[in-house]
Tab-separated table of C-alpha atoms in Angstrom:
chain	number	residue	atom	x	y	z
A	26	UNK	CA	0.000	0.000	0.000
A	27	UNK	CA	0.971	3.703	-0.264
A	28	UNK	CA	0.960	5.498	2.664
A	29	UNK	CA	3.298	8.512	3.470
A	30	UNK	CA	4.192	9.781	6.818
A	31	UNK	CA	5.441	12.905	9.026
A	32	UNK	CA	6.054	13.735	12.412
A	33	UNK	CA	2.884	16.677	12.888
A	34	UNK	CA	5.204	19.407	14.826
A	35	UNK	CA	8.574	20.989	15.143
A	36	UNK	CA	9.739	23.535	17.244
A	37	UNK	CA	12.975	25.612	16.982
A	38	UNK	CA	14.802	28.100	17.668
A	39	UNK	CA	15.476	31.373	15.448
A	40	UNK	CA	19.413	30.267	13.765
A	41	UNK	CA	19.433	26.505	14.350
A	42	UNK	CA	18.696	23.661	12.252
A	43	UNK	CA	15.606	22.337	11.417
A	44	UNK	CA	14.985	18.662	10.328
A	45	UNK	CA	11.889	17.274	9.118
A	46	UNK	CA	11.360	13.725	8.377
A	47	UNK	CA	9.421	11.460	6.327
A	48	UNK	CA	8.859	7.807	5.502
A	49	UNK	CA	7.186	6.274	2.728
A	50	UNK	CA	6.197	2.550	1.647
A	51	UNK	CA	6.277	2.496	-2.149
A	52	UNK	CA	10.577	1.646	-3.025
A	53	UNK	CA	9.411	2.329	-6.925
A	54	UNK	CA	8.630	6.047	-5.914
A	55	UNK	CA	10.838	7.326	-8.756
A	56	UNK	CA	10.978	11.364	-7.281
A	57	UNK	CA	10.643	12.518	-3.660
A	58	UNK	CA	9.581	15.916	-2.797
A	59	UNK	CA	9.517	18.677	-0.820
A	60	UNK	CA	6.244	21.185	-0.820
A	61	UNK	CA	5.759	24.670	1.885
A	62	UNK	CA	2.418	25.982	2.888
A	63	UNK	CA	2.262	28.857	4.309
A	64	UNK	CA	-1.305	30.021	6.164
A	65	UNK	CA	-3.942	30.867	3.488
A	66	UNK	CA	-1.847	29.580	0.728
A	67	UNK	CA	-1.312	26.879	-1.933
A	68	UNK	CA	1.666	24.396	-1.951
A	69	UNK	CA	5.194	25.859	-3.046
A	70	UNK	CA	7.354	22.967	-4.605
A	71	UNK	CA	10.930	23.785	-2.098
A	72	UNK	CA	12.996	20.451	-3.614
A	73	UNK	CA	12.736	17.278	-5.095
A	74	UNK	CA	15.040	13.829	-5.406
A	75	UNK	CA	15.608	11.562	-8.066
A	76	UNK	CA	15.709	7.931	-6.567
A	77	UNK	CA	18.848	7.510	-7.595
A	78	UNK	CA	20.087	10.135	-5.727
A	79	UNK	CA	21.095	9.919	-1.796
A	80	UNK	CA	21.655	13.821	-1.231
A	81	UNK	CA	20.840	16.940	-2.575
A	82	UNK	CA	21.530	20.629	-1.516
A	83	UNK	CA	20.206	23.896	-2.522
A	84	UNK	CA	21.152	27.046	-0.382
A	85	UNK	CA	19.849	26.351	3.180
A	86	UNK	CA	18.115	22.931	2.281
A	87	UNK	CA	20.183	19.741	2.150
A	88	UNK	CA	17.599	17.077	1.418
A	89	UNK	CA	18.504	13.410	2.387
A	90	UNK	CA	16.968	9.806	0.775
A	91	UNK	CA	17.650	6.213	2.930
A	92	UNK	CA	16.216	4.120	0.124
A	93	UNK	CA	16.839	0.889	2.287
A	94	UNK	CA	14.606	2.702	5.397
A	95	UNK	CA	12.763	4.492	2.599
A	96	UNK	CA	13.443	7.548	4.577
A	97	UNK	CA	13.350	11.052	3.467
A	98	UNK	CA	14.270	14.264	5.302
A	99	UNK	CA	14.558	17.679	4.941
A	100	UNK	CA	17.295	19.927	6.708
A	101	UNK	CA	17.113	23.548	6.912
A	102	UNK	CA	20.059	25.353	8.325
A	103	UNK	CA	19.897	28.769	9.843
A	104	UNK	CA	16.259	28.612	10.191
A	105	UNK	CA	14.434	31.984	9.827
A	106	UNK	CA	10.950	33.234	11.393
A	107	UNK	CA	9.790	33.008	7.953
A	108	UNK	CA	10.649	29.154	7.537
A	109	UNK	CA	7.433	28.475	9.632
A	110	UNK	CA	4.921	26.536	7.827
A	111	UNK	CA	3.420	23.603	7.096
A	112	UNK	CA	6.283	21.183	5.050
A	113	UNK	CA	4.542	18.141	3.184
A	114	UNK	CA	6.696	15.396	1.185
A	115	UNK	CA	4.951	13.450	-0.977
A	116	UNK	CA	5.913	10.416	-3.217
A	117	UNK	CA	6.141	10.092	-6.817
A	118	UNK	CA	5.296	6.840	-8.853
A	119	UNK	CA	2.621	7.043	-10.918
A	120	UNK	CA	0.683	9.441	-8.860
A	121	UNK	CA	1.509	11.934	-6.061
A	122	UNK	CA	0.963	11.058	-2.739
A	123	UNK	CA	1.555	13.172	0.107
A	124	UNK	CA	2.328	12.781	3.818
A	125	UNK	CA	-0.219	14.489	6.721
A	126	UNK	CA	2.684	17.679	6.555
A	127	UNK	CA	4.946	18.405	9.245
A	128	UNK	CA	3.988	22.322	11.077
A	129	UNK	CA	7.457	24.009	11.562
A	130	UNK	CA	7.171	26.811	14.138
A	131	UNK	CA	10.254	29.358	14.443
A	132	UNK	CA	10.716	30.733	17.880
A	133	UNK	CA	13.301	33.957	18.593
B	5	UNK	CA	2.994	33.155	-9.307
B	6	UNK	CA	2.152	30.039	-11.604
B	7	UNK	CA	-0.892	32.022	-13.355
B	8	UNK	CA	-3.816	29.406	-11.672
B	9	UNK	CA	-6.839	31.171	-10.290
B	10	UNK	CA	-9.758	29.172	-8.640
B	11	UNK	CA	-13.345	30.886	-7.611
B	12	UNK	CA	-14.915	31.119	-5.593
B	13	UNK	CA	-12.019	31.446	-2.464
B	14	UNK	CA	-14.626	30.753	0.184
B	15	UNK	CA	-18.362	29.441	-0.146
B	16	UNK	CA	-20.679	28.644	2.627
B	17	UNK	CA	-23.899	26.312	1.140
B	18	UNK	CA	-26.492	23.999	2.343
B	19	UNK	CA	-26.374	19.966	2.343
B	20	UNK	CA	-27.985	18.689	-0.534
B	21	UNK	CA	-26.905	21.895	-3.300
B	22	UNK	CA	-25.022	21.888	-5.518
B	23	UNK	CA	-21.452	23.516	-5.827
B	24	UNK	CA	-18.885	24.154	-8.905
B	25	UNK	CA	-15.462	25.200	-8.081
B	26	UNK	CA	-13.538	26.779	-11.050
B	27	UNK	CA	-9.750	26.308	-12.221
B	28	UNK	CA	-8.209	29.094	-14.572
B	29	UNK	CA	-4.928	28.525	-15.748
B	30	UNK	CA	-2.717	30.984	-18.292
B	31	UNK	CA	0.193	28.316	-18.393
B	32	UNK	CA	-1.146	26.241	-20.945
B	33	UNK	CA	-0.521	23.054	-19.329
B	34	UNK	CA	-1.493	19.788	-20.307
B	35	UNK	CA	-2.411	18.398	-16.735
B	36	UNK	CA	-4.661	19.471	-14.291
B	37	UNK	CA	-5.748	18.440	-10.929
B	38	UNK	CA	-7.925	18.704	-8.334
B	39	UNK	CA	-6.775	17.868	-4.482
B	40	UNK	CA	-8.422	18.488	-1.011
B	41	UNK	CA	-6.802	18.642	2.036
B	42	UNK	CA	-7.958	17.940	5.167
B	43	UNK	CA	-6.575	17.585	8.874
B	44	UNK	CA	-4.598	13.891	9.285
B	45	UNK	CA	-4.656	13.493	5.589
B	46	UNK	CA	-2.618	15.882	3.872
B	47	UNK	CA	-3.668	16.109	0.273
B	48	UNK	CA	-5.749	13.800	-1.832
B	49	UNK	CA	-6.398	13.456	-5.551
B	50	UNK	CA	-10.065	13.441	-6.311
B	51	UNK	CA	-9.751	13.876	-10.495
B	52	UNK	CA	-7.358	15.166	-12.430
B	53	UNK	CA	-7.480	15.924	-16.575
B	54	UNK	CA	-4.519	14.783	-19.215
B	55	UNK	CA	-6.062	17.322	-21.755
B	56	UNK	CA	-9.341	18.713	-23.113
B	57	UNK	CA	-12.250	16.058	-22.771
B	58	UNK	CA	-9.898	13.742	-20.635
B	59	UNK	CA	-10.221	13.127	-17.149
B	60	UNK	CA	-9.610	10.260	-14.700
B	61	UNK	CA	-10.577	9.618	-11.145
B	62	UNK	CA	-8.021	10.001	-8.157
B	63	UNK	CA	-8.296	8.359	-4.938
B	64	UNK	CA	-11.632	10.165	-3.653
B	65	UNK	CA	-13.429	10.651	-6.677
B	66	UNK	CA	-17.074	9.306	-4.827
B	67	UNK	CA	-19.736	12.708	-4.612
B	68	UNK	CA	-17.483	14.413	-7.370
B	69	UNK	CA	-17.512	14.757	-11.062
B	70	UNK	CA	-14.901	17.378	-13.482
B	71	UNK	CA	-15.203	18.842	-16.815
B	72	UNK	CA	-12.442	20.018	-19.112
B	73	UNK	CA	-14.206	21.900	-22.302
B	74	UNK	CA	-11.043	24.142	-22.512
B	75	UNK	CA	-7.273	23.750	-22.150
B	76	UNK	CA	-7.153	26.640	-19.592
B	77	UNK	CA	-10.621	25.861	-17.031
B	78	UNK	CA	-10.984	22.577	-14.302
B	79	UNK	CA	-14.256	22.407	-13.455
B	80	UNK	CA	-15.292	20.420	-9.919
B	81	UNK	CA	-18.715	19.422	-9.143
B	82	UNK	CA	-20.548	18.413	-5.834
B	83	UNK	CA	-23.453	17.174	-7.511
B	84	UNK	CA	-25.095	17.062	-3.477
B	85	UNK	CA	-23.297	18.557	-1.351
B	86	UNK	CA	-22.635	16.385	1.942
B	87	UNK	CA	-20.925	17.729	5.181
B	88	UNK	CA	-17.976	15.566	4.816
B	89	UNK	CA	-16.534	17.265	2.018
B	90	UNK	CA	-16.322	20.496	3.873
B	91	UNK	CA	-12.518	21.301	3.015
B	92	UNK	CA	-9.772	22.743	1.529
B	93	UNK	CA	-9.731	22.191	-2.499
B	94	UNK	CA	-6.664	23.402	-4.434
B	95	UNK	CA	-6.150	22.715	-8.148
B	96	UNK	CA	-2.927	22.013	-9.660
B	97	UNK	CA	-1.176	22.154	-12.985
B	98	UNK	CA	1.763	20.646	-14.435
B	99	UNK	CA	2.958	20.594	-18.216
B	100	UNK	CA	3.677	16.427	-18.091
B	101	UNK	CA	2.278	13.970	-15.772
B	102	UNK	CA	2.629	12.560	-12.387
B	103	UNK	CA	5.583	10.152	-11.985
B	104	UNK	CA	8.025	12.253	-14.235
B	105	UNK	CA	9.231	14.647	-11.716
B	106	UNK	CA	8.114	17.595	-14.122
B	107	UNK	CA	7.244	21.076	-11.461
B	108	UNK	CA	3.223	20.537	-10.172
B	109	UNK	CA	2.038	24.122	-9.359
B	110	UNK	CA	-0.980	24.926	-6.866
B	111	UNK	CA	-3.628	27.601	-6.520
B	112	UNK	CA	-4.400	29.400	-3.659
B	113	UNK	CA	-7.143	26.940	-2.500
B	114	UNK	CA	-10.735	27.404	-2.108
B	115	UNK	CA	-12.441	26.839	1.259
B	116	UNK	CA	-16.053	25.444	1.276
B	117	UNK	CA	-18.016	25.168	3.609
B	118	UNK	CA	-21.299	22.103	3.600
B	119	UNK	CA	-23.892	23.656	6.681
């Protein structure tokens, strides 16, 4: 079965790390993303990872991919007041499926 | 901005009416979809369209039906409106299909309402 899923809440501090973490069931998932929702809003595509990949980085996000755990996660360094939002993955085979979303709240 | 507009952004209505949502996109993609979200269950396909006249069901399609007349509008239809499909409904666009890693863009999301 397909089935996606996220811790529901983070909490940090204003200039550390943040890591967010996912797991998913389907190994033929061929892309692995990373959406941001912001209050009121629609779904911003941050990242995504090709299967065959085990890291990628882009400015503040490094994501990681465990395709053995089938383990995906999101680190954002330096994290900002304005990094707080709701962070879904989601899995790519032949259809999208996402996880329940992860809410990030930034503290000073 | 990806250029997708949905209408209404809010609607209240009564069990038993019913409601069209409206998707207007100005990218000219191909694809189009229509999710809801709701709390515990992140976002769910209920139809999506591959191009004009072709549409497909996602994994809660039951109490909804979709029309694609034009390459730019996504219509969704409650045909009766029932309480449990008060939510969150964003459309999405994307020039090639799910599974190819190709950029899936959202609306803002219209919030409805089933009193």
């Amino acid at each position: 079965g397909e089935d996606v899923e996220q811790s529901l809440f983070l909490s940090v501090r204003e200039g550390d790390s943040s890591v967010i973490n996912c797991t998913y069931t389907d190994s033929s998932s061929t892309y692995l993303y990373w959406y941001k929702q912001e209050p009121g809003a629609g779904l911003q595509l941050l990242t995504y990872i090709f299967s065959n990949m085990d890291m990628k980085q882009d400015q503040r996000l490094t994501v990681l991919l465990n395709k053995k755990d089938k383990h995906l996660s999101l680190r954002i360094a330096d994290t900002q007041t304005g990094d707080s939002a709701i962070y879904f993955c989601a899995e790519n085979t032949d259809k999208l499926i996402f996880g329940t979303g992860t809410r990030l709240q930034v503290f000073p | 901005d990806a250029g997708i507009t949905q209408s209404p952004r809010h609607k209240v209505t009564e069990t038993g009416t019913p409601v069209t949502l409206r998707c207007h996109q100005t990218e000219n993609h191909r694809y189009m979809y229509w999710y809801r979200q709701d709390p515990g269950h992140g976002l769910r396909l209920i139809h999506y369209s591959y191009g004009v006249k072709d549409t497909d069901k996602g994994e809660v399609s039951d109490g909804y039906s979709v029309s694609r007349s034009k390459t730019e509008d996504f219509l969704l239809t409650l045909e009766s409106a029932t309480s449990s499909q008060t939510s969150v409904y964003f459309c999405a666009i994307s020039q090639t299909g799910q599974g190819t890693g190709n950029t899936i863009y959202f609306g803002e999301g219209s919030w409805l309402t089933v009193v």
